[in-house]
């Protein structure tokens, strides 16, 4: 790891095709800052993303990266991290990616608690397919595919993570650059699965959950009496349906990441030119 | 045909059939005899008919036949299910005291040995050992020295302490002695022992062993019959070499984890069976397009849908060749014997990395769950070579950068093979994607680049065909006018069928093909033969279709899709019938 890495080192020369004003710009900048400030270099970082607007992030950032299939970035990140625990792994996704098609992977990634960071750009709508309801859309949110609203309550991603024994659960607002970067940085530094749900407004298709809405409604946990290491405190806020929090809602300070529990510490890219020296022992087991 | 002895134990699932059968197979193997086992089991944990069959000879055995010499029957159904295989003089060992066996019917001409298995086991220390009593009785019938059984009992129960081992040995002795004391007839069997040391393993185990030997360090999978044994084998062993096994939440996750590990530079694998292959199809395309080396093991079972999960079939060939949307190159390797499961697994990893594409490694249920003896040298670890293909490091990465110092993971090359840089390599930073991309890995819709990338990926296949010996395994009379072709586990049955055919004066040439794609060009072989018969365990003849496609010649199809593997004598009969001209029925199944 080099100490002289700047966050712009994580920026590629590709021009983003996100809409002007898209929340994803801020989300990405915060991710780059967090990585640089925690001393990672692009050579030792792996970004994984799925499909959708969020999925483009691997193109706009500069590091080793994989742009995968819809909803399945988390298992890819897990594979990278377990195969080489020296690599810093950051997974990015959207609300459809993470809480709909990838909901199964999300819950299991949380409980697996591999030491990586998961940033979800939550705009409460499907943007790239031009404006359909997402799992976090409001019950009465009218879209082309839900003319009367989804008529189903939105998923509470924080509660999903909490129920799955998450060890780091946070939420941020992409345009609050300073706080957002701080929170992602904390997630990176967490020993275990660092999950950050980011309000990352869609300026084109979502006229309800807008920048103005979040500015008016966000409660920053740094400004209220909240102890993220207090399980009960975390639970009451996470299950509070009426509030939009920014900050770390829950942090388990005793978190032991999967790799440590399972003794996974080798860089698996290094293998011998032939079978291991004692490989005939494997054959002799069958005597 | 060497003098062989066929033995089975059958009862209900939960009766300990599997472990009892395995103990007897190991005892024979440890006595320097060759063994071939087969299992008949239902998809349930308790209840339902299940059997473990052992065929043994001093010479190599590689198939099952339609004959049973000694049967340990724990239920009446065991006798009923095996009536076809029992013959005059077959010995049936049963416990007449068992409530369900009091009215047992021993068919005429067969020998029923009523041995109080449970009572004798209780005398030895516990009713649980009644199957071991039966094994002792089987030793008496087959004139097999009980010391070899003791050695297998030691191996099986050694971990549980010497008292348990002793009790089991006593139980076995009681079974043997009971037969000697109560039945004075000669059974006419002589299970000669030799000084050879054999190992006894199944195809799933051979695949797992090949994976470790071949440098696989990461495995992610989801339990599914009959592929789970691969994961069970690797668990607890791969860690010794710095590797890890993850039981994923589903097959979609499993293949994505394996993909991630492969991108990080690990030799990586997942194993599944038919339904799992379907679930993996989406990511399969990404693996291929991102040119990630990955071994996907498909242990085929009977389909479609959930089909018959514990039964034999070779029905997924088309799914592996053509599965997934769009067009991407992949290799399909199909080991033909249990030993080949080991060798082809090692080869699969080399091919995956050298050509940077997904490799399907497919075994069928018969290969996967049945066991066979081999001399240990068959698995020569010194001969294992690991070839990682075009991997760059800090020194060489510069050769593959553009003028702005950007790494080109999808460089257009003459042989279609691009460089690989593992994360952590300075100067090798790049993104991979399932989108069509340029040499840098960036999304493109440029028509010229699209064509160049598609062609580049396809060229890898031509390169591989030129560089690799994708050959068939050849047996029999090279000048015979009859050519039999098969793939997968049929090789063993076919090789023994050839012995039966020879006895009837029929010589055949036999090609067993372990490479489905790329595969050897058999045009000359097919054209040189008068009769070409394609043997495979499916209804439509998927491999026959390929041969007809390659050679532009119609072939005869010999299919079996009842869920049971080919037996050597059955196969010989059907081939003889086809050659005699009454093969219309066979062709009608195609």
PDB file of C-alpha atoms in Angstrom, chain B residues 138-412:
ATOM      1  CA  UNK B 138     -20.182 -63.789   2.842  1.00  0.00           C
ATOM      2  CA  UNK B 139     -16.487 -64.456   3.542  1.00  0.00           C
ATOM      3  CA  UNK B 140     -17.362 -68.055   4.409  1.00  0.00           C
ATOM      4  CA  UNK B 141     -19.414 -68.505   1.246  1.00  0.00           C
ATOM      5  CA  UNK B 142     -16.801 -67.011  -1.040  1.00  0.00           C
ATOM      6  CA  UNK B 143     -13.830 -68.576   0.706  1.00  0.00           C
ATOM      7  CA  UNK B 144     -12.344 -65.135   1.317  1.00  0.00           C
ATOM      8  CA  UNK B 145      -9.858 -64.846   4.229  1.00  0.00           C
ATOM      9  CA  UNK B 146     -11.487 -62.907   7.028  1.00  0.00           C
ATOM     10  CA  UNK B 147      -8.192 -61.130   7.833  1.00  0.00           C
ATOM     11  CA  UNK B 148      -8.807 -58.882   4.835  1.00  0.00           C
ATOM     12  CA  UNK B 149     -12.225 -57.985   6.151  1.00  0.00           C
ATOM     13  CA  UNK B 150     -10.646 -57.210   9.516  1.00  0.00           C
ATOM     14  CA  UNK B 151      -8.230 -54.832   7.819  1.00  0.00           C
ATOM     15  CA  UNK B 152     -11.143 -52.991   6.210  1.00  0.00           C
ATOM     16  CA  UNK B 153     -13.005 -52.878   9.540  1.00  0.00           C
ATOM     17  CA  UNK B 154      -9.911 -51.366  11.112  1.00  0.00           C
ATOM     18  CA  UNK B 155      -9.852 -48.676   8.448  1.00  0.00           C
ATOM     19  CA  UNK B 156     -13.563 -47.979   8.785  1.00  0.00           C
ATOM     20  CA  UNK B 157     -13.837 -47.957  12.587  1.00  0.00           C
ATOM     21  CA  UNK B 158     -10.243 -47.207  13.687  1.00  0.00           C
ATOM     22  CA  UNK B 159     -11.209 -43.646  14.654  1.00  0.00           C
ATOM     23  CA  UNK B 160     -13.869 -44.931  17.033  1.00  0.00           C
ATOM     24  CA  UNK B 161     -11.449 -46.861  19.209  1.00  0.00           C
ATOM     25  CA  UNK B 162     -10.080 -50.371  19.410  1.00  0.00           C
ATOM     26  CA  UNK B 163     -13.086 -51.732  21.336  1.00  0.00           C
ATOM     27  CA  UNK B 164     -15.430 -50.946  18.448  1.00  0.00           C
ATOM     28  CA  UNK B 165     -12.996 -52.468  15.961  1.00  0.00           C
ATOM     29  CA  UNK B 166     -12.703 -55.595  18.117  1.00  0.00           C
ATOM     30  CA  UNK B 167     -16.463 -55.965  18.414  1.00  0.00           C
ATOM     31  CA  UNK B 168     -16.866 -55.697  14.666  1.00  0.00           C
ATOM     32  CA  UNK B 169     -14.190 -58.299  14.079  1.00  0.00           C
ATOM     33  CA  UNK B 170     -15.961 -60.593  16.528  1.00  0.00           C
ATOM     34  CA  UNK B 171     -19.247 -60.027  14.705  1.00  0.00           C
ATOM     35  CA  UNK B 172     -17.644 -60.907  11.377  1.00  0.00           C
ATOM     36  CA  UNK B 173     -16.114 -64.043  12.851  1.00  0.00           C
ATOM     37  CA  UNK B 174     -19.478 -65.111  14.265  1.00  0.00           C
ATOM     38  CA  UNK B 175     -21.044 -64.779  10.835  1.00  0.00           C
ATOM     39  CA  UNK B 176     -18.294 -66.784   9.182  1.00  0.00           C
ATOM     40  CA  UNK B 177     -18.338 -69.499  11.850  1.00  0.00           C
ATOM     41  CA  UNK B 178     -22.118 -69.792  11.730  1.00  0.00           C
ATOM     42  CA  UNK B 179     -22.016 -70.647   8.045  1.00  0.00           C
ATOM     43  CA  UNK B 180     -19.182 -73.124   8.539  1.00  0.00           C
ATOM     44  CA  UNK B 181     -21.034 -74.827  11.363  1.00  0.00           C
ATOM     45  CA  UNK B 182     -24.490 -74.958   9.808  1.00  0.00           C
ATOM     46  CA  UNK B 183     -23.862 -75.401   6.109  1.00  0.00           C
ATOM     47  CA  UNK B 184     -21.389 -78.010   5.016  1.00  0.00           C
ATOM     48  CA  UNK B 185     -21.821 -77.627   1.270  1.00  0.00           C
ATOM     49  CA  UNK B 186     -19.144 -76.338  -1.084  1.00  0.00           C
ATOM     50  CA  UNK B 187     -20.077 -73.083  -2.755  1.00  0.00           C
ATOM     51  CA  UNK B 188     -17.275 -73.303  -5.265  1.00  0.00           C
ATOM     52  CA  UNK B 189     -15.895 -69.818  -4.955  1.00  0.00           C
ATOM     53  CA  UNK B 190     -12.273 -68.965  -4.381  1.00  0.00           C
ATOM     54  CA  UNK B 191     -11.448 -65.314  -3.935  1.00  0.00           C
ATOM     55  CA  UNK B 192      -7.738 -65.515  -4.478  1.00  0.00           C
ATOM     56  CA  UNK B 193      -5.679 -62.716  -2.920  1.00  0.00           C
ATOM     57  CA  UNK B 194      -2.589 -61.065  -4.401  1.00  0.00           C
ATOM     58  CA  UNK B 195       0.227 -58.843  -3.147  1.00  0.00           C
ATOM     59  CA  UNK B 196      -0.900 -55.886  -5.207  1.00  0.00           C
ATOM     60  CA  UNK B 197      -1.751 -52.615  -3.512  1.00  0.00           C
ATOM     61  CA  UNK B 198      -4.743 -50.953  -5.048  1.00  0.00           C
ATOM     62  CA  UNK B 199      -6.605 -47.773  -4.298  1.00  0.00           C
ATOM     63  CA  UNK B 200     -10.389 -47.689  -4.491  1.00  0.00           C
ATOM     64  CA  UNK B 201     -12.123 -44.455  -5.407  1.00  0.00           C
ATOM     65  CA  UNK B 202     -15.069 -42.995  -7.302  1.00  0.00           C
ATOM     66  CA  UNK B 203     -15.211 -40.379 -10.048  1.00  0.00           C
ATOM     67  CA  UNK B 204     -16.216 -37.485  -7.815  1.00  0.00           C
ATOM     68  CA  UNK B 205     -13.243 -38.233  -5.569  1.00  0.00           C
ATOM     69  CA  UNK B 206     -10.948 -38.506  -8.570  1.00  0.00           C
ATOM     70  CA  UNK B 207     -12.176 -35.102  -9.768  1.00  0.00           C
ATOM     71  CA  UNK B 208     -11.539 -33.566  -6.346  1.00  0.00           C
ATOM     72  CA  UNK B 209      -8.082 -35.113  -6.193  1.00  0.00           C
ATOM     73  CA  UNK B 210      -7.328 -33.915  -9.709  1.00  0.00           C
ATOM     74  CA  UNK B 211      -8.437 -30.427  -8.747  1.00  0.00           C
ATOM     75  CA  UNK B 212      -6.019 -30.214  -5.818  1.00  0.00           C
ATOM     76  CA  UNK B 213      -3.176 -31.768  -7.808  1.00  0.00           C
ATOM     77  CA  UNK B 214      -3.938 -29.431 -10.679  1.00  0.00           C
ATOM     78  CA  UNK B 215      -3.631 -26.320  -8.527  1.00  0.00           C
ATOM     79  CA  UNK B 216      -7.283 -25.570  -7.833  1.00  0.00           C
ATOM     80  CA  UNK B 217      -7.422 -23.556  -4.647  1.00  0.00           C
ATOM     81  CA  UNK B 218     -10.915 -22.093  -4.676  1.00  0.00           C
ATOM     82  CA  UNK B 219     -14.158 -23.990  -4.894  1.00  0.00           C
ATOM     83  CA  UNK B 220     -17.686 -22.667  -4.509  1.00  0.00           C
ATOM     84  CA  UNK B 221     -20.686 -24.885  -4.948  1.00  0.00           C
ATOM     85  CA  UNK B 222     -24.225 -25.639  -3.885  1.00  0.00           C
ATOM     86  CA  UNK B 223     -25.107 -29.172  -2.793  1.00  0.00           C
ATOM     87  CA  UNK B 224     -26.739 -31.250  -5.511  1.00  0.00           C
ATOM     88  CA  UNK B 225     -26.783 -34.960  -6.265  1.00  0.00           C
ATOM     89  CA  UNK B 226     -24.573 -36.428  -7.649  1.00  0.00           C
ATOM     90  CA  UNK B 227     -21.964 -33.619  -7.623  1.00  0.00           C
ATOM     91  CA  UNK B 228     -21.846 -32.961  -3.882  1.00  0.00           C
ATOM     92  CA  UNK B 229     -19.122 -35.526  -3.280  1.00  0.00           C
ATOM     93  CA  UNK B 230     -16.689 -33.268  -5.122  1.00  0.00           C
ATOM     94  CA  UNK B 231     -17.318 -30.532  -2.559  1.00  0.00           C
ATOM     95  CA  UNK B 232     -17.199 -33.018   0.314  1.00  0.00           C
ATOM     96  CA  UNK B 233     -13.866 -34.342  -0.904  1.00  0.00           C
ATOM     97  CA  UNK B 234     -12.326 -30.881  -1.211  1.00  0.00           C
ATOM     98  CA  UNK B 235     -13.617 -29.705   2.163  1.00  0.00           C
ATOM     99  CA  UNK B 236     -10.952 -30.423   4.751  1.00  0.00           C
ATOM    100  CA  UNK B 237      -8.315 -31.220   2.142  1.00  0.00           C
ATOM    101  CA  UNK B 238      -7.963 -28.124  -0.029  1.00  0.00           C
ATOM    102  CA  UNK B 239      -7.207 -26.050   3.089  1.00  0.00           C
ATOM    103  CA  UNK B 240      -3.961 -28.005   3.566  1.00  0.00           C
ATOM    104  CA  UNK B 241      -2.738 -26.309   0.414  1.00  0.00           C
ATOM    105  CA  UNK B 242      -3.988 -22.808   1.218  1.00  0.00           C
ATOM    106  CA  UNK B 243      -7.299 -23.218  -0.560  1.00  0.00           C
ATOM    107  CA  UNK B 244     -10.888 -22.785   0.506  1.00  0.00           C
ATOM    108  CA  UNK B 245     -14.341 -24.217  -0.157  1.00  0.00           C
ATOM    109  CA  UNK B 246     -17.478 -22.097   0.106  1.00  0.00           C
ATOM    110  CA  UNK B 247     -20.951 -23.556   0.266  1.00  0.00           C
ATOM    111  CA  UNK B 248     -22.775 -20.784  -1.559  1.00  0.00           C
ATOM    112  CA  UNK B 249     -26.423 -19.771  -1.221  1.00  0.00           C
ATOM    113  CA  UNK B 250     -27.235 -21.057  -4.699  1.00  0.00           C
ATOM    114  CA  UNK B 251     -25.638 -22.000  -8.005  1.00  0.00           C
ATOM    115  CA  UNK B 252     -25.791 -18.418  -9.254  1.00  0.00           C
ATOM    116  CA  UNK B 253     -23.675 -17.318  -6.340  1.00  0.00           C
ATOM    117  CA  UNK B 254     -21.377 -20.337  -6.649  1.00  0.00           C
ATOM    118  CA  UNK B 255     -20.347 -19.593 -10.208  1.00  0.00           C
ATOM    119  CA  UNK B 256     -20.004 -15.874  -9.508  1.00  0.00           C
ATOM    120  CA  UNK B 257     -17.747 -16.545  -6.527  1.00  0.00           C
ATOM    121  CA  UNK B 258     -15.685 -18.920  -8.620  1.00  0.00           C
ATOM    122  CA  UNK B 259     -15.466 -16.233 -11.294  1.00  0.00           C
ATOM    123  CA  UNK B 260     -14.274 -13.646  -8.759  1.00  0.00           C
ATOM    124  CA  UNK B 261     -11.611 -16.002  -7.432  1.00  0.00           C
ATOM    125  CA  UNK B 262     -10.453 -16.733 -10.975  1.00  0.00           C
ATOM    126  CA  UNK B 263     -10.155 -12.999 -11.706  1.00  0.00           C
ATOM    127  CA  UNK B 264      -8.011 -12.734  -8.580  1.00  0.00           C
ATOM    128  CA  UNK B 265      -5.701 -15.353 -10.092  1.00  0.00           C
ATOM    129  CA  UNK B 266      -6.814 -18.531  -8.342  1.00  0.00           C
ATOM    130  CA  UNK B 267      -7.421 -21.760 -10.170  1.00  0.00           C
ATOM    131  CA  UNK B 268     -11.100 -21.949  -9.453  1.00  0.00           C
ATOM    132  CA  UNK B 269     -13.902 -24.431  -9.873  1.00  0.00           C
ATOM    133  CA  UNK B 270     -17.551 -25.062  -9.230  1.00  0.00           C
ATOM    134  CA  UNK B 271     -19.364 -28.366  -9.595  1.00  0.00           C
ATOM    135  CA  UNK B 272     -23.042 -28.994 -10.056  1.00  0.00           C
ATOM    136  CA  UNK B 273     -25.529 -31.139 -11.919  1.00  0.00           C
ATOM    137  CA  UNK B 274     -28.018 -30.389 -14.716  1.00  0.00           C
ATOM    138  CA  UNK B 275     -30.432 -28.006 -12.958  1.00  0.00           C
ATOM    139  CA  UNK B 276     -27.460 -26.122 -11.550  1.00  0.00           C
ATOM    140  CA  UNK B 277     -25.958 -25.742 -15.011  1.00  0.00           C
ATOM    141  CA  UNK B 278     -29.167 -24.052 -16.106  1.00  0.00           C
ATOM    142  CA  UNK B 279     -28.906 -21.589 -13.225  1.00  0.00           C
ATOM    143  CA  UNK B 280     -25.292 -20.875 -14.044  1.00  0.00           C
ATOM    144  CA  UNK B 281     -25.971 -20.184 -17.715  1.00  0.00           C
ATOM    145  CA  UNK B 282     -26.288 -16.414 -17.252  1.00  0.00           C
ATOM    146  CA  UNK B 283     -22.884 -16.047 -15.634  1.00  0.00           C
ATOM    147  CA  UNK B 284     -21.402 -18.622 -17.977  1.00  0.00           C
ATOM    148  CA  UNK B 285     -21.668 -16.029 -20.745  1.00  0.00           C
ATOM    149  CA  UNK B 286     -19.883 -13.468 -18.604  1.00  0.00           C
ATOM    150  CA  UNK B 287     -17.113 -15.932 -17.801  1.00  0.00           C
ATOM    151  CA  UNK B 288     -16.613 -16.614 -21.491  1.00  0.00           C
ATOM    152  CA  UNK B 289     -16.861 -13.000 -22.685  1.00  0.00           C
ATOM    153  CA  UNK B 290     -14.582 -11.696 -19.959  1.00  0.00           C
ATOM    154  CA  UNK B 291     -12.201 -14.530 -20.943  1.00  0.00           C
ATOM    155  CA  UNK B 292     -11.941 -15.849 -17.429  1.00  0.00           C
ATOM    156  CA  UNK B 293     -10.453 -19.319 -16.927  1.00  0.00           C
ATOM    157  CA  UNK B 294     -12.944 -21.400 -14.984  1.00  0.00           C
ATOM    158  CA  UNK B 295     -13.671 -25.090 -14.613  1.00  0.00           C
ATOM    159  CA  UNK B 296     -17.366 -25.918 -14.331  1.00  0.00           C
ATOM    160  CA  UNK B 297     -17.929 -29.521 -13.444  1.00  0.00           C
ATOM    161  CA  UNK B 298     -21.291 -30.983 -14.438  1.00  0.00           C
ATOM    162  CA  UNK B 299     -21.981 -34.395 -12.948  1.00  0.00           C
ATOM    163  CA  UNK B 300     -24.903 -35.400 -15.131  1.00  0.00           C
ATOM    164  CA  UNK B 301     -27.986 -37.101 -13.817  1.00  0.00           C
ATOM    165  CA  UNK B 302     -31.268 -37.965 -15.421  1.00  0.00           C
ATOM    166  CA  UNK B 303     -33.282 -34.949 -16.565  1.00  0.00           C
ATOM    167  CA  UNK B 304     -35.071 -32.836 -17.637  1.00  0.00           C
ATOM    168  CA  UNK B 305     -36.155 -30.669 -14.709  1.00  0.00           C
ATOM    169  CA  UNK B 306     -35.617 -32.663 -11.541  1.00  0.00           C
ATOM    170  CA  UNK B 307     -35.884 -35.849 -13.605  1.00  0.00           C
ATOM    171  CA  UNK B 308     -34.452 -38.815 -11.743  1.00  0.00           C
ATOM    172  CA  UNK B 309     -31.741 -37.264  -9.590  1.00  0.00           C
ATOM    173  CA  UNK B 310     -30.150 -40.516  -8.487  1.00  0.00           C
ATOM    174  CA  UNK B 311     -30.149 -42.190 -11.882  1.00  0.00           C
ATOM    175  CA  UNK B 312     -27.734 -42.374 -14.783  1.00  0.00           C
ATOM    176  CA  UNK B 313     -28.019 -40.306 -17.953  1.00  0.00           C
ATOM    177  CA  UNK B 314     -25.876 -38.423 -20.435  1.00  0.00           C
ATOM    178  CA  UNK B 315     -28.485 -35.901 -21.414  1.00  0.00           C
ATOM    179  CA  UNK B 316     -26.786 -32.543 -20.830  1.00  0.00           C
ATOM    180  CA  UNK B 317     -24.406 -32.556 -23.739  1.00  0.00           C
ATOM    181  CA  UNK B 318     -26.421 -30.050 -25.749  1.00  0.00           C
ATOM    182  CA  UNK B 319     -26.903 -27.849 -22.692  1.00  0.00           C
ATOM    183  CA  UNK B 320     -23.149 -27.618 -22.250  1.00  0.00           C
ATOM    184  CA  UNK B 321     -22.379 -27.145 -25.924  1.00  0.00           C
ATOM    185  CA  UNK B 322     -25.083 -24.632 -26.652  1.00  0.00           C
ATOM    186  CA  UNK B 323     -26.308 -23.351 -23.287  1.00  0.00           C
ATOM    187  CA  UNK B 324     -26.400 -19.621 -22.752  1.00  0.00           C
ATOM    188  CA  UNK B 325     -27.409 -16.768 -25.023  1.00  0.00           C
ATOM    189  CA  UNK B 326     -25.171 -15.479 -27.762  1.00  0.00           C
ATOM    190  CA  UNK B 327     -22.126 -17.261 -29.068  1.00  0.00           C
ATOM    191  CA  UNK B 328     -19.051 -17.911 -27.003  1.00  0.00           C
ATOM    192  CA  UNK B 329     -16.349 -20.528 -27.165  1.00  0.00           C
ATOM    193  CA  UNK B 330     -16.123 -23.064 -24.372  1.00  0.00           C
ATOM    194  CA  UNK B 331     -14.473 -26.444 -24.070  1.00  0.00           C
ATOM    195  CA  UNK B 332     -16.296 -29.590 -23.015  1.00  0.00           C
ATOM    196  CA  UNK B 333     -14.236 -32.428 -21.589  1.00  0.00           C
ATOM    197  CA  UNK B 334     -15.825 -35.752 -20.713  1.00  0.00           C
ATOM    198  CA  UNK B 335     -13.647 -38.240 -18.856  1.00  0.00           C
ATOM    199  CA  UNK B 336     -14.406 -41.827 -19.805  1.00  0.00           C
ATOM    200  CA  UNK B 337     -13.136 -43.676 -16.736  1.00  0.00           C
ATOM    201  CA  UNK B 338     -12.679 -42.918 -13.051  1.00  0.00           C
ATOM    202  CA  UNK B 339      -8.918 -42.527 -13.525  1.00  0.00           C
ATOM    203  CA  UNK B 340      -9.586 -40.186 -16.428  1.00  0.00           C
ATOM    204  CA  UNK B 341     -11.721 -38.067 -14.098  1.00  0.00           C
ATOM    205  CA  UNK B 342      -8.437 -37.264 -12.354  1.00  0.00           C
ATOM    206  CA  UNK B 343      -6.369 -36.673 -15.475  1.00  0.00           C
ATOM    207  CA  UNK B 344      -9.018 -34.672 -17.301  1.00  0.00           C
ATOM    208  CA  UNK B 345      -9.549 -32.425 -14.280  1.00  0.00           C
ATOM    209  CA  UNK B 346      -5.869 -31.509 -14.296  1.00  0.00           C
ATOM    210  CA  UNK B 347      -6.098 -30.939 -18.037  1.00  0.00           C
ATOM    211  CA  UNK B 348      -9.272 -28.869 -17.665  1.00  0.00           C
ATOM    212  CA  UNK B 349      -7.449 -26.333 -15.486  1.00  0.00           C
ATOM    213  CA  UNK B 350      -4.554 -26.114 -17.912  1.00  0.00           C
ATOM    214  CA  UNK B 351      -6.864 -25.656 -20.875  1.00  0.00           C
ATOM    215  CA  UNK B 352      -8.957 -23.057 -19.026  1.00  0.00           C
ATOM    216  CA  UNK B 353      -5.898 -20.960 -18.210  1.00  0.00           C
ATOM    217  CA  UNK B 354      -4.031 -21.429 -21.468  1.00  0.00           C
ATOM    218  CA  UNK B 355      -7.044 -20.446 -23.550  1.00  0.00           C
ATOM    219  CA  UNK B 356      -8.776 -18.213 -20.994  1.00  0.00           C
ATOM    220  CA  UNK B 357     -12.242 -19.625 -21.292  1.00  0.00           C
ATOM    221  CA  UNK B 358     -14.726 -21.705 -19.307  1.00  0.00           C
ATOM    222  CA  UNK B 359     -14.216 -25.456 -19.471  1.00  0.00           C
ATOM    223  CA  UNK B 360     -17.072 -27.824 -18.789  1.00  0.00           C
ATOM    224  CA  UNK B 361     -15.758 -30.974 -17.186  1.00  0.00           C
ATOM    225  CA  UNK B 362     -18.545 -33.484 -17.298  1.00  0.00           C
ATOM    226  CA  UNK B 363     -18.899 -36.828 -15.613  1.00  0.00           C
ATOM    227  CA  UNK B 364     -22.071 -38.861 -15.588  1.00  0.00           C
ATOM    228  CA  UNK B 365     -23.639 -40.333 -12.460  1.00  0.00           C
ATOM    229  CA  UNK B 366     -22.188 -43.772 -13.132  1.00  0.00           C
ATOM    230  CA  UNK B 367     -18.659 -42.412 -13.175  1.00  0.00           C
ATOM    231  CA  UNK B 368     -19.289 -40.164 -10.220  1.00  0.00           C
ATOM    232  CA  UNK B 369     -20.721 -42.524  -7.628  1.00  0.00           C
ATOM    233  CA  UNK B 370     -19.215 -45.880  -8.465  1.00  0.00           C
ATOM    234  CA  UNK B 371     -15.787 -46.978  -7.349  1.00  0.00           C
ATOM    235  CA  UNK B 372     -13.021 -48.808  -9.062  1.00  0.00           C
ATOM    236  CA  UNK B 373      -9.588 -50.093  -8.036  1.00  0.00           C
ATOM    237  CA  UNK B 374      -6.425 -48.823  -9.640  1.00  0.00           C
ATOM    238  CA  UNK B 375      -2.752 -49.243  -8.970  1.00  0.00           C
ATOM    239  CA  UNK B 376      -1.738 -45.987  -7.249  1.00  0.00           C
ATOM    240  CA  UNK B 377       0.752 -45.219 -10.035  1.00  0.00           C
ATOM    241  CA  UNK B 378      -2.267 -44.534 -12.220  1.00  0.00           C
ATOM    242  CA  UNK B 379      -2.414 -41.220 -10.360  1.00  0.00           C
ATOM    243  CA  UNK B 380       1.175 -40.202 -10.917  1.00  0.00           C
ATOM    244  CA  UNK B 381       1.528 -36.878  -9.180  1.00  0.00           C
ATOM    245  CA  UNK B 382       5.024 -36.304 -10.566  1.00  0.00           C
ATOM    246  CA  UNK B 383       3.540 -36.232 -14.041  1.00  0.00           C
ATOM    247  CA  UNK B 384       1.178 -33.379 -13.203  1.00  0.00           C
ATOM    248  CA  UNK B 385       2.206 -30.188 -14.961  1.00  0.00           C
ATOM    249  CA  UNK B 386       0.594 -26.840 -14.386  1.00  0.00           C
ATOM    250  CA  UNK B 387       0.559 -24.421 -17.296  1.00  0.00           C
ATOM    251  CA  UNK B 388      -0.856 -21.010 -16.525  1.00  0.00           C
ATOM    252  CA  UNK B 389      -0.786 -19.535 -19.997  1.00  0.00           C
ATOM    253  CA  UNK B 390      -0.086 -15.900 -20.710  1.00  0.00           C
ATOM    254  CA  UNK B 391       0.125 -14.304 -17.252  1.00  0.00           C
ATOM    255  CA  UNK B 392       2.034 -11.029 -17.022  1.00  0.00           C
ATOM    256  CA  UNK B 393       3.924  -9.606 -14.064  1.00  0.00           C
ATOM    257  CA  UNK B 394       5.452  -6.191 -13.338  1.00  0.00           C
ATOM    258  CA  UNK B 395       8.345  -6.932 -15.687  1.00  0.00           C
ATOM    259  CA  UNK B 396       6.312  -8.048 -18.668  1.00  0.00           C
ATOM    260  CA  UNK B 397       3.153  -6.019 -18.313  1.00  0.00           C
ATOM    261  CA  UNK B 398       4.685  -3.185 -20.355  1.00  0.00           C
ATOM    262  CA  UNK B 399       4.553  -5.284 -23.504  1.00  0.00           C
ATOM    263  CA  UNK B 400       0.792  -5.276 -23.258  1.00  0.00           C
ATOM    264  CA  UNK B 401       0.097  -1.607 -22.547  1.00  0.00           C
ATOM    265  CA  UNK B 402      -1.070   0.981 -25.033  1.00  0.00           C
ATOM    266  CA  UNK B 403       0.806   4.225 -25.600  1.00  0.00           C
ATOM    267  CA  UNK B 404      -0.885   5.730 -22.554  1.00  0.00           C
ATOM    268  CA  UNK B 405       0.270   2.931 -20.305  1.00  0.00           C
ATOM    269  CA  UNK B 406      -3.120   1.234 -20.158  1.00  0.00           C
ATOM    270  CA  UNK B 407      -3.166  -2.570 -19.945  1.00  0.00           C
ATOM    271  CA  UNK B 408      -4.912  -4.470 -22.764  1.00  0.00           C
ATOM    272  CA  UNK B 409      -6.567  -7.565 -21.276  1.00  0.00           C
ATOM    273  CA  UNK B 410      -8.357  -8.253 -24.550  1.00  0.00           C
ATOM    274  CA  UNK B 411      -5.506  -7.483 -26.944  1.00  0.00           C
ATOM    275  CA  UNK B 412      -6.249  -8.736 -30.432  1.00  0.00           C
TER     276      UNK B 412
END
